[in-house]
Coordinates of N, CA and C in Angstrom, one line a residue:
Chain E
G1 N 178.0 84.0 201.1 CA 177.8 84.7 202.4 C 179.1 84.5 203.2
A2 N 179.1 85.3 204.3 CA 180.2 85.3 205.1 C 180.4 83.8 205.9
V3 N 181.6 83.3 205.9 CA 181.7 81.9 206.5 C 182.7 82.0 207.6
V4 N 182.2 81.4 208.8 CA 183.1 81.2 209.9 C 183.3 79.8 210.2
S5 N 184.6 79.4 210.4 CA 184.8 78.0 210.8 C 185.4 77.8 212.2
Q6 N 185.1 76.7 212.8 CA 185.7 76.4 214.1 C 186.5 75.1 214.0
H7 N 187.6 75.0 214.8 CA 188.3 73.8 214.8 C 188.8 73.5 216.1
P8 N 188.7 72.3 216.9 CA 188.1 71.2 216.2 C 186.6 71.4 216.4
S9 N 185.7 70.3 215.9 CA 184.3 70.4 216.0 C 183.9 69.7 217.2
R10 N 184.8 68.7 217.6 CA 184.6 67.9 218.9 C 185.9 67.7 219.4
V11 N 186.0 67.7 220.9 CA 187.2 67.4 221.5 C 186.9 66.8 222.8
I12 N 187.6 65.7 223.1 CA 187.5 65.1 224.4 C 188.9 65.1 225.0
C13 N 188.9 65.5 226.2 CA 190.1 65.6 227.0 C 190.0 65.2 228.5
K14 N 191.2 65.0 229.1 CA 191.3 64.6 230.4 C 191.2 65.8 231.2
S15 N 190.7 65.7 232.5 CA 190.7 66.7 233.4 C 191.9 67.3 233.7
G16 N 192.2 68.6 233.8 CA 193.5 69.2 234.0 C 194.2 69.6 232.8
T17 N 193.9 69.1 231.6 CA 194.7 69.4 230.4 C 194.1 70.7 229.9
S18 N 194.8 71.4 228.9 CA 194.3 72.5 228.3 C 193.9 72.2 226.9
V19 N 192.9 73.0 226.3 CA 192.3 72.6 225.0 C 192.2 74.0 224.3
K20 N 192.6 74.1 223.1 CA 192.6 75.2 222.4 C 191.5 75.1 221.1
I21 N 190.7 76.1 221.0 CA 189.6 76.0 220.0 C 190.0 77.3 219.0
E22 N 189.9 77.0 217.8 CA 190.2 78.1 216.8 C 188.9 78.5 216.1
C23 N 188.8 79.8 215.8 CA 187.7 80.4 215.2 C 188.3 81.2 214.0
R24 N 187.8 81.0 212.7 CA 188.4 81.6 211.6 C 187.4 82.3 210.7
S25 N 187.6 83.4 210.3 CA 186.7 83.9 209.3 C 187.3 83.7 207.9
L26 N 186.6 83.0 207.2 CA 187.2 82.4 206.0 C 187.1 83.4 204.7
D27 N 186.1 84.3 204.6 CA 186.1 85.2 203.5 C 185.9 86.6 203.8
F28 N 186.2 87.0 205.0 CA 186.0 88.4 205.5 C 187.0 88.6 206.6
Q29 N 187.4 89.8 206.9 CA 188.1 90.3 208.1 C 187.2 90.6 209.2
A30 N 187.4 89.9 210.2 CA 186.6 90.0 211.4 C 187.2 91.0 212.4
T31 N 186.6 92.3 212.4 CA 187.0 93.3 213.3 C 186.9 92.8 214.8
T32 N 185.7 92.2 215.0 CA 185.4 91.8 216.5 C 184.9 90.3 216.4
M33 N 185.4 89.5 217.3 CA 184.9 88.1 217.5 C 184.3 87.9 218.8
F34 N 183.3 87.1 218.9 CA 182.7 86.9 220.3 C 182.7 85.4 220.6
W35 N 182.9 85.1 221.8 CA 182.9 83.7 222.2 C 181.7 83.5 223.1
Y36 N 180.9 82.4 222.8 CA 179.7 82.0 223.6 C 179.9 80.5 224.1
R37 N 179.2 80.3 225.2 CA 179.1 79.0 225.7 C 177.6 78.7 226.0
Q38 N 177.4 77.4 225.5 CA 176.0 76.9 225.7 C 176.0 75.7 226.4
F39 N 175.3 75.6 227.6 CA 175.1 74.3 228.3 C 173.8 73.7 227.8
P40 N 173.6 72.4 228.0 CA 172.4 71.8 227.5 C 171.1 72.4 227.9
K41 N 170.2 72.5 227.0 CA 168.8 73.2 227.3 C 168.8 74.6 227.7
Q42 N 169.9 75.2 227.5 CA 170.1 76.6 227.9 C 170.4 77.5 226.6
S43 N 170.4 78.8 226.8 CA 170.6 79.7 225.6 C 172.1 80.0 225.6
L44 N 172.5 80.7 224.6 CA 174.0 81.1 224.5 C 174.3 82.2 225.5
M45 N 175.3 82.0 226.1 CA 175.9 83.0 227.1 C 177.2 83.5 226.6
L46 N 177.2 84.8 226.4 CA 178.5 85.4 226.0 C 179.6 85.3 227.0
M47 N 180.8 85.0 226.6 CA 181.9 84.8 227.5 C 182.8 86.0 227.5
A48 N 183.2 86.3 226.2 CA 184.1 87.4 226.0 C 184.0 88.0 224.7
T49 N 184.4 89.3 224.5 CA 184.4 90.0 223.2 C 185.9 90.2 222.8
S50 N 186.4 89.9 221.7 CA 187.7 90.3 221.4 C 187.8 91.0 220.1
N51 N 188.8 92.1 220.1 CA 189.1 92.9 219.0 C 190.5 92.6 218.6
E52 N 190.7 92.6 217.4 CA 192.1 92.2 216.8 C 193.1 93.1 217.3
G53 N 194.1 92.5 218.0 CA 195.3 93.2 218.5 C 195.1 93.7 219.9
S54 N 193.9 93.6 220.5 CA 193.8 94.2 221.9 C 193.3 93.0 222.8
K55 N 193.3 93.4 224.1 CA 192.8 92.4 225.1 C 191.4 92.2 224.9
A56 N 191.0 90.9 225.3 CA 189.6 90.5 225.3 C 188.9 91.2 226.5
T57 N 187.6 91.4 226.3 CA 186.7 92.0 227.4 C 185.8 90.8 227.8
Y58 N 185.9 90.5 229.0 CA 185.3 89.2 229.5 C 184.0 89.8 230.3
E59 N 183.0 88.8 230.1 CA 181.8 89.0 230.9 C 181.9 88.8 232.3
Q60 N 181.0 89.3 233.1 CA 181.2 89.2 234.5 C 180.9 87.6 234.8
G61 N 181.8 87.1 235.7 CA 181.7 85.7 236.1 C 182.6 84.8 235.2
V62 N 183.2 85.3 234.2 CA 184.0 84.5 233.4 C 185.5 84.7 233.7
E63 N 186.1 83.7 234.1 CA 187.6 83.8 234.5 C 188.6 83.9 233.4
K64 N 189.2 85.2 233.3 CA 190.0 85.4 232.2 C 191.3 84.6 232.2
D65 N 191.7 84.0 233.4 CA 192.9 83.4 233.4 C 192.6 81.8 233.0
K66 N 191.4 81.5 233.1 CA 191.0 80.1 232.7 C 190.6 80.0 231.2
F67 N 190.0 81.0 230.7 CA 189.6 81.1 229.4 C 190.4 82.2 228.6
L68 N 191.5 81.7 228.1 CA 192.4 82.6 227.4 C 192.0 82.9 226.0
I69 N 191.9 84.1 225.6 CA 191.4 84.5 224.2 C 192.6 85.3 223.5
N70 N 192.9 84.9 222.3 CA 193.8 85.6 221.6 C 193.3 85.8 220.2
H71 N 193.3 87.2 219.7 CA 192.9 87.5 218.5 C 193.9 88.2 217.8
A72 N 194.9 87.5 217.3 CA 196.1 87.9 216.8 C 196.0 88.5 215.4
S73 N 195.0 88.0 214.6 CA 194.8 88.6 213.3 C 193.4 88.8 212.9
L74 N 193.0 89.4 212.0 CA 191.7 89.8 211.6 C 190.8 88.6 211.2
T75 N 191.5 87.4 211.0 CA 190.8 86.2 210.5 C 190.9 85.1 211.6
L76 N 191.5 85.3 212.6 CA 191.7 84.1 213.6 C 191.6 84.6 215.0
S77 N 190.8 83.8 215.7 CA 190.8 84.0 217.2 C 190.8 82.6 217.8
T78 N 191.5 82.6 219.1 CA 191.5 81.3 219.6 C 191.0 81.5 221.1
L79 N 190.5 80.4 221.5 CA 189.9 80.4 222.9 C 190.7 79.1 223.5
T80 N 191.5 79.3 224.6 CA 192.0 78.2 225.3 C 191.5 78.1 226.7
V81 N 191.0 76.8 226.8 CA 190.5 76.4 228.2 C 191.5 75.8 229.0
T82 N 192.0 76.5 229.9 CA 193.3 76.0 230.6 C 192.7 75.1 231.8
S83 N 193.5 74.0 232.2 CA 193.1 73.2 233.2 C 191.7 72.7 233.2
A84 N 191.2 72.3 232.1 CA 189.8 71.9 232.0 C 189.3 70.9 233.0
H85 N 188.1 71.1 233.5 CA 187.4 70.2 234.4 C 186.0 69.8 233.9
P86 N 185.6 68.8 234.3 CA 184.1 68.3 233.7 C 183.0 69.4 233.6
E87 N 183.2 70.4 234.6 CA 182.1 71.4 234.5 C 182.3 72.3 233.3
D88 N 183.5 72.2 232.8 CA 183.8 73.1 231.5 C 183.2 72.4 230.3
S89 N 182.8 71.2 230.4 CA 182.2 70.6 229.2 C 180.9 71.4 228.7
S90 N 181.0 71.7 227.4 CA 179.9 72.5 227.0 C 180.1 72.8 225.4
F91 N 179.1 73.5 224.9 CA 179.3 73.8 223.4 C 179.8 75.2 223.4
Y92 N 180.9 75.3 222.7 CA 181.6 76.7 222.6 C 181.3 77.2 221.1
I93 N 180.7 78.3 221.0 CA 180.4 79.0 219.7 C 181.1 80.3 219.5
C94 N 181.7 80.6 218.5 CA 182.2 81.9 218.1 C 181.4 82.6 217.1
S95 N 181.3 83.8 217.1 CA 180.7 84.6 216.1 C 181.7 85.7 215.7
A96 N 181.6 86.2 214.5 CA 182.4 87.4 214.1 C 181.6 88.5 213.3
W97 N 182.1 89.8 213.6 CA 181.5 90.8 213.0 C 182.5 91.5 212.0
D98 N 182.0 91.9 210.9 CA 183.0 92.3 209.7 C 183.3 93.8 209.8
G99 N 182.7 94.4 210.8 CA 183.1 95.9 210.9 C 182.2 96.8 210.0
G100 N 181.3 96.1 209.3 CA 180.4 96.9 208.5 C 179.2 97.5 209.1
Y101 N 178.4 98.2 208.4 CA 177.3 99.0 209.0 C 176.1 98.2 209.5
T102 N 176.2 96.9 209.1 CA 175.0 96.0 209.6 C 175.3 95.5 211.0
N103 N 174.4 95.1 211.7 CA 174.7 94.6 213.1 C 174.9 93.0 213.0
E104 N 174.8 92.4 211.8 CA 174.8 91.0 211.8 C 176.1 90.5 212.1
Q105 N 176.1 89.3 213.0 CA 177.3 88.6 213.4 C 177.2 87.2 212.6
F106 N 178.2 86.6 212.3 CA 178.3 85.4 211.5 C 178.8 84.3 212.5
F107 N 178.0 83.2 212.7 CA 178.3 82.2 213.7 C 179.1 81.1 213.2
G108 N 180.1 80.5 213.9 CA 180.7 79.4 213.5 C 179.9 78.1 213.9
P109 N 180.3 77.0 213.5 CA 179.5 75.8 213.6 C 179.5 75.3 215.2
G110 N 180.5 75.7 215.9 CA 180.5 75.4 217.4 C 181.5 74.2 217.5
T111 N 182.1 74.1 218.8 CA 182.9 73.1 219.2 C 182.4 72.4 220.4
R112 N 182.2 71.1 220.4 CA 181.6 70.3 221.5 C 182.8 69.9 222.3
L113 N 183.0 70.4 223.6 CA 184.0 70.0 224.5 C 183.6 69.1 225.7
T114 N 184.2 67.9 225.6 CA 183.8 67.0 226.7 C 185.1 66.7 227.6
V115 N 185.0 67.0 228.9 CA 186.2 66.9 229.8 C 185.8 65.7 230.7
L116 N 186.7 64.8 230.6 CA 186.5 63.5 231.4 C 187.0 63.6 232.8
Chain U
Q1 N 165.0 90.6 236.3 CA 164.3 90.6 235.1 C 165.5 90.4 234.0
K2 N 165.3 89.4 233.1 CA 166.2 89.1 232.1 C 166.1 90.2 231.1
E3 N 167.2 90.5 230.4 CA 167.2 91.5 229.4 C 166.3 91.2 228.1
V4 N 166.3 89.9 227.8 CA 165.6 89.5 226.8 C 164.8 88.3 227.1
E5 N 163.5 88.3 226.9 CA 162.7 87.1 227.6 C 161.8 86.4 226.5
Q6 N 161.8 85.2 226.6 CA 161.0 84.3 225.7 C 160.3 83.3 226.4
N7 N 159.2 82.7 225.9 CA 158.5 81.7 226.6 C 159.4 80.4 226.0
S8 N 159.6 79.5 227.1 CA 160.5 78.4 226.7 C 159.8 77.4 225.8
G9 N 158.4 77.3 226.0 CA 157.7 76.4 225.2 C 157.7 75.0 225.9
P10 N 157.4 73.8 225.3 CA 157.3 73.9 223.7 C 156.0 74.4 223.2
L11 N 156.3 75.0 222.1 CA 155.0 75.4 221.3 C 154.7 74.4 220.2
S12 N 153.7 73.7 220.4 CA 153.2 72.7 219.5 C 152.3 73.2 218.4
V13 N 152.6 73.1 217.2 CA 151.7 73.5 216.1 C 151.4 72.4 215.1
P14 N 150.3 72.2 214.5 CA 150.1 71.3 213.4 C 150.8 71.7 212.1
E15 N 151.2 70.7 211.4 CA 151.8 71.1 210.1 C 150.9 71.9 209.2
G16 N 151.5 73.1 208.7 CA 150.6 73.9 207.8 C 150.1 75.1 208.5
A17 N 150.1 75.1 209.8 CA 149.6 76.2 210.6 C 150.6 77.2 210.8
I18 N 150.1 78.3 211.5 CA 151.1 79.4 211.8 C 151.6 79.2 213.2
A19 N 152.9 79.4 213.3 CA 153.5 79.4 214.7 C 153.9 80.9 215.0
S20 N 153.4 81.4 216.2 CA 153.7 82.5 216.6 C 154.6 82.7 217.8
L21 N 155.7 83.3 217.8 CA 156.8 83.4 218.8 C 156.9 84.7 219.2
N22 N 157.1 84.9 220.6 CA 157.0 86.4 221.1 C 158.5 86.5 222.0
C23 N 158.8 87.7 222.0 CA 160.0 88.1 222.7 C 159.9 89.5 223.3
T24 N 160.2 89.7 224.4 CA 160.2 91.1 225.0 C 161.6 91.4 225.5
Y25 N 162.0 92.7 225.5 CA 163.2 93.2 226.0 C 163.2 94.2 226.9
S26 N 164.1 94.4 227.7 CA 164.0 95.5 228.7 C 164.9 96.7 228.5
D27 N 165.9 96.6 227.8 CA 166.8 97.7 227.4 C 166.2 98.6 226.3
R28 N 165.7 99.8 226.5 CA 165.4 100.6 225.5 C 166.4 101.1 224.5
G29 N 167.7 100.9 224.9 CA 168.7 101.2 224.0 C 169.0 100.2 222.9
S30 N 168.3 99.1 223.0 CA 168.5 98.0 222.0 C 168.1 98.7 220.6
Q31 N 168.8 98.4 219.6 CA 168.4 98.9 218.3 C 168.0 98.0 217.3
S32 N 168.6 96.8 217.3 CA 168.3 95.8 216.2 C 167.9 94.5 217.0
F33 N 167.1 93.7 216.3 CA 166.8 92.4 216.9 C 166.8 91.2 215.9
F34 N 167.2 90.2 216.4 CA 167.5 89.0 215.5 C 166.7 87.8 216.0
W35 N 166.3 87.0 215.0 CA 165.8 85.7 215.2 C 166.6 84.7 214.6
Y36 N 167.0 83.6 215.5 CA 167.8 82.6 215.0 C 167.0 81.4 215.3
R37 N 167.4 80.4 214.3 CA 166.9 79.0 214.5 C 168.1 78.0 214.9
Q38 N 167.8 77.2 215.9 CA 169.0 76.4 216.3 C 168.3 74.9 216.5
Y39 N 169.0 74.0 215.7 CA 168.7 72.6 215.8 C 169.6 72.1 217.0
S40 N 169.2 71.0 217.5 CA 169.9 70.4 218.6 C 171.3 70.0 218.3
G41 N 172.2 70.5 219.0 CA 173.7 70.1 218.6 C 174.3 71.0 217.6
K42 N 173.5 72.0 217.0 CA 174.1 72.8 216.0 C 174.1 74.2 216.5
S43 N 174.9 75.0 215.6 CA 175.0 76.5 215.9 C 173.8 77.2 215.4
P44 N 173.5 78.4 216.0 CA 172.3 79.1 215.5 C 172.5 79.6 214.1
E45 N 171.4 79.6 213.3 CA 171.4 80.1 212.1 C 170.4 81.3 211.9
L46 N 170.9 82.3 211.3 CA 170.1 83.6 211.2 C 168.8 83.4 210.3
I47 N 167.6 83.7 210.8 CA 166.4 83.7 210.1 C 166.2 85.1 209.4
M48 N 166.3 86.1 210.3 CA 166.1 87.5 209.8 C 166.3 88.5 211.0
F49 N 166.5 89.7 210.7 CA 166.7 90.7 211.7 C 165.8 91.9 211.3
I50 N 165.5 92.8 212.4 CA 164.5 93.8 212.1 C 165.0 94.9 213.0
Y51 N 164.9 96.2 212.6 CA 165.4 97.3 213.4 C 164.4 98.6 213.3
S52 N 163.4 98.4 212.5 CA 162.4 99.4 212.3 C 161.0 99.0 212.8
N53 N 160.4 99.8 213.4 CA 158.9 99.4 213.9 C 158.1 98.9 212.7
G54 N 157.3 97.8 213.0 CA 156.5 97.4 211.9 C 156.9 95.9 211.5
D55 N 156.5 95.5 210.4 CA 156.6 94.1 209.8 C 157.8 94.0 208.9
K56 N 158.4 92.9 208.8 CA 159.3 92.5 207.9 C 159.1 91.0 207.4
E57 N 158.9 90.9 206.1 CA 158.6 89.6 205.7 C 159.9 89.0 204.9
D58 N 160.1 87.7 205.0 CA 161.0 87.0 204.2 C 160.6 85.6 204.1
G59 N 160.0 85.4 202.9 CA 159.4 84.0 202.7 C 158.4 83.7 203.6
R60 N 158.4 82.6 204.3 CA 157.3 82.1 205.3 C 157.4 82.8 206.6
F61 N 158.4 83.7 206.8 CA 158.7 84.3 208.1 C 158.3 85.8 208.0
T62 N 157.8 86.2 209.1 CA 157.6 87.6 209.3 C 157.8 88.1 210.6
A63 N 158.7 89.1 210.7 CA 159.2 89.6 212.1 C 158.3 90.8 212.3
Q64 N 158.0 91.1 213.5 CA 157.3 92.3 214.0 C 158.0 93.0 215.0
L65 N 158.1 94.4 215.0 CA 158.9 94.9 216.0 C 157.9 96.1 216.5
N66 N 157.8 96.4 217.8 CA 157.1 97.4 218.4 C 158.1 98.0 219.5
K67 N 158.6 99.0 219.2 CA 159.7 99.5 220.2 C 158.9 100.2 221.4
A68 N 157.7 100.7 221.2 CA 157.1 101.4 222.3 C 156.7 100.3 223.3
S69 N 156.4 99.2 222.9 CA 156.0 98.1 223.8 C 157.3 97.2 224.1
Q70 N 158.3 97.3 223.5 CA 159.6 96.6 223.6 C 159.2 95.2 223.4
Y71 N 158.7 94.9 222.2 CA 158.2 93.7 221.9 C 158.5 93.2 220.3
V72 N 159.0 92.0 220.3 CA 159.5 91.5 218.9 C 158.6 90.2 218.8
S73 N 158.2 89.9 217.6 CA 157.6 88.7 217.4 C 158.0 88.1 216.0
L74 N 157.8 86.8 215.9 CA 158.2 86.0 214.7 C 157.0 85.2 214.4
L75 N 156.4 85.3 213.2 CA 155.5 84.4 212.6 C 156.1 83.5 211.6
I76 N 155.7 82.2 211.8 CA 156.2 81.2 210.8 C 154.9 80.7 210.1
R77 N 154.8 81.0 208.8 CA 153.5 80.5 208.1 C 153.7 79.1 207.5
D78 N 152.7 78.4 207.3 CA 152.9 77.0 206.6 C 153.9 76.2 207.2
S79 N 153.8 76.1 208.6 CA 154.8 75.5 209.4 C 155.1 74.0 208.8
Q80 N 156.4 73.7 208.9 CA 156.7 72.3 208.4 C 157.5 71.5 209.5
P81 N 157.5 70.2 209.5 CA 158.1 69.5 210.5 C 159.7 69.9 210.5
S82 N 160.2 70.3 209.5 CA 161.7 70.8 209.6 C 161.8 72.2 210.2
D83 N 160.7 72.8 210.6 CA 160.8 74.0 211.4 C 161.0 73.7 212.8
S84 N 160.8 72.3 213.3 CA 160.9 72.1 214.6 C 162.3 72.3 215.1
A85 N 162.4 73.2 216.1 CA 163.7 73.6 216.5 C 163.6 74.5 217.6
T86 N 164.6 75.2 218.1 CA 164.5 76.1 219.1 C 164.9 77.5 218.5
Y87 N 163.9 78.4 218.7 CA 164.1 79.9 218.1 C 164.6 80.8 219.2
L88 N 165.6 81.5 218.9 CA 166.3 82.4 219.7 C 166.1 83.8 219.4
C89 N 165.7 84.7 220.2 CA 165.5 86.1 219.9 C 166.8 86.9 220.5
A90 N 167.4 87.7 219.9 CA 168.6 88.5 220.3 C 168.4 89.9 220.1
A91 N 168.9 90.7 221.0 CA 168.9 92.1 220.8 C 170.4 92.6 220.8
I92 N 170.6 93.8 220.1 CA 171.9 94.4 220.1 C 171.8 95.9 220.1
K93 N 172.7 96.5 220.9 CA 172.5 98.1 220.9 C 173.1 98.8 219.7
A94 N 174.2 98.3 219.2 CA 174.8 98.9 218.1 C 175.7 97.9 217.2
A95 N 176.0 98.2 216.0 CA 176.9 97.3 215.3 C 178.2 97.0 216.0
G96 N 178.6 95.8 216.0 CA 179.8 95.5 216.7 C 179.7 95.2 218.1
N97 N 178.6 95.5 218.8 CA 178.3 95.3 220.1 C 177.9 93.7 220.3
K98 N 177.7 93.4 221.6 CA 177.4 92.0 221.8 C 175.9 91.8 221.7
L99 N 175.6 90.6 221.3 CA 174.3 90.2 221.1 C 173.7 89.6 222.6
T100 N 172.5 90.0 223.0 CA 172.0 89.5 224.1 C 170.9 88.5 223.8
F101 N 171.0 87.3 224.1 CA 169.9 86.3 223.6 C 169.0 86.1 224.7
G102 N 167.8 85.8 224.4 CA 166.7 85.2 225.2 C 166.9 83.7 225.4
G103 N 166.1 83.0 226.2 CA 166.2 81.8 226.6 C 165.9 80.7 225.5
G104 N 165.1 81.3 224.4 CA 164.7 80.5 223.3 C 163.4 79.9 223.6
T105 N 162.7 79.6 222.5 CA 161.3 79.0 222.4 C 161.5 77.7 221.7
R106 N 161.1 76.5 222.3 CA 161.2 75.3 221.5 C 159.7 75.1 220.7
V107 N 160.0 74.9 219.4 CA 158.7 74.7 218.5 C 158.7 73.3 218.0
L108 N 157.6 72.6 218.2 CA 157.4 71.3 217.6 C 156.3 71.4 216.6
V109 N 156.6 71.0 215.4 CA 155.6 71.0 214.3 C 155.2 69.5 214.0
K110 N 154.0 69.2 214.3 CA 153.5 67.8 214.2 C 152.8 67.6 212.9
P111 N 153.3 66.5 212.3 CA 152.7 66.2 210.9 C 151.2 65.9 210.9

């Protein structure tokens, strides 16, 4: 089956620093990738949608200058949390769509970000 | 009103019983519906999806869709302690579009 990886799986950083999270589709080309954030005991909230080679589309309330998304290739998307603060601590999950006729998206294992 | 709604639970069921989970959606443009299982600290894993009215069975799981009532359900037969998790319902309008998730239902299967 389609596999999506994320790196790192966990990251701890100091307040004010920037953190980059990678999302890779390992055995398929991802036409579209999605970035979600999940706070404890809450559901997944979509942050942004990115298509290869174009600018990401951000959901209402998500700061595009704080959460930089790059989808430079069909197998890699990156999310950079700039000037991270403790309130950015969360579980970040990416998913990818292979452009096929099915609606299924394939989820990465997630990245746990802790900002001290 | 949230676009996709679920009872938060917890839904407590004895081992071997049937767990019944419900989900309603507000956007009639939604085409396909997904059920995911999520263990604490882990990413969601797909159980099954459904896009036609009626029932769809896969092993111990049965999804039911009623577009007229805007209602999706998931039945888990012969519930096992390993089924204890949060179950997420999600809707999508078209392939490649965003998934809209419900708040999730926590299920506890007691031995």
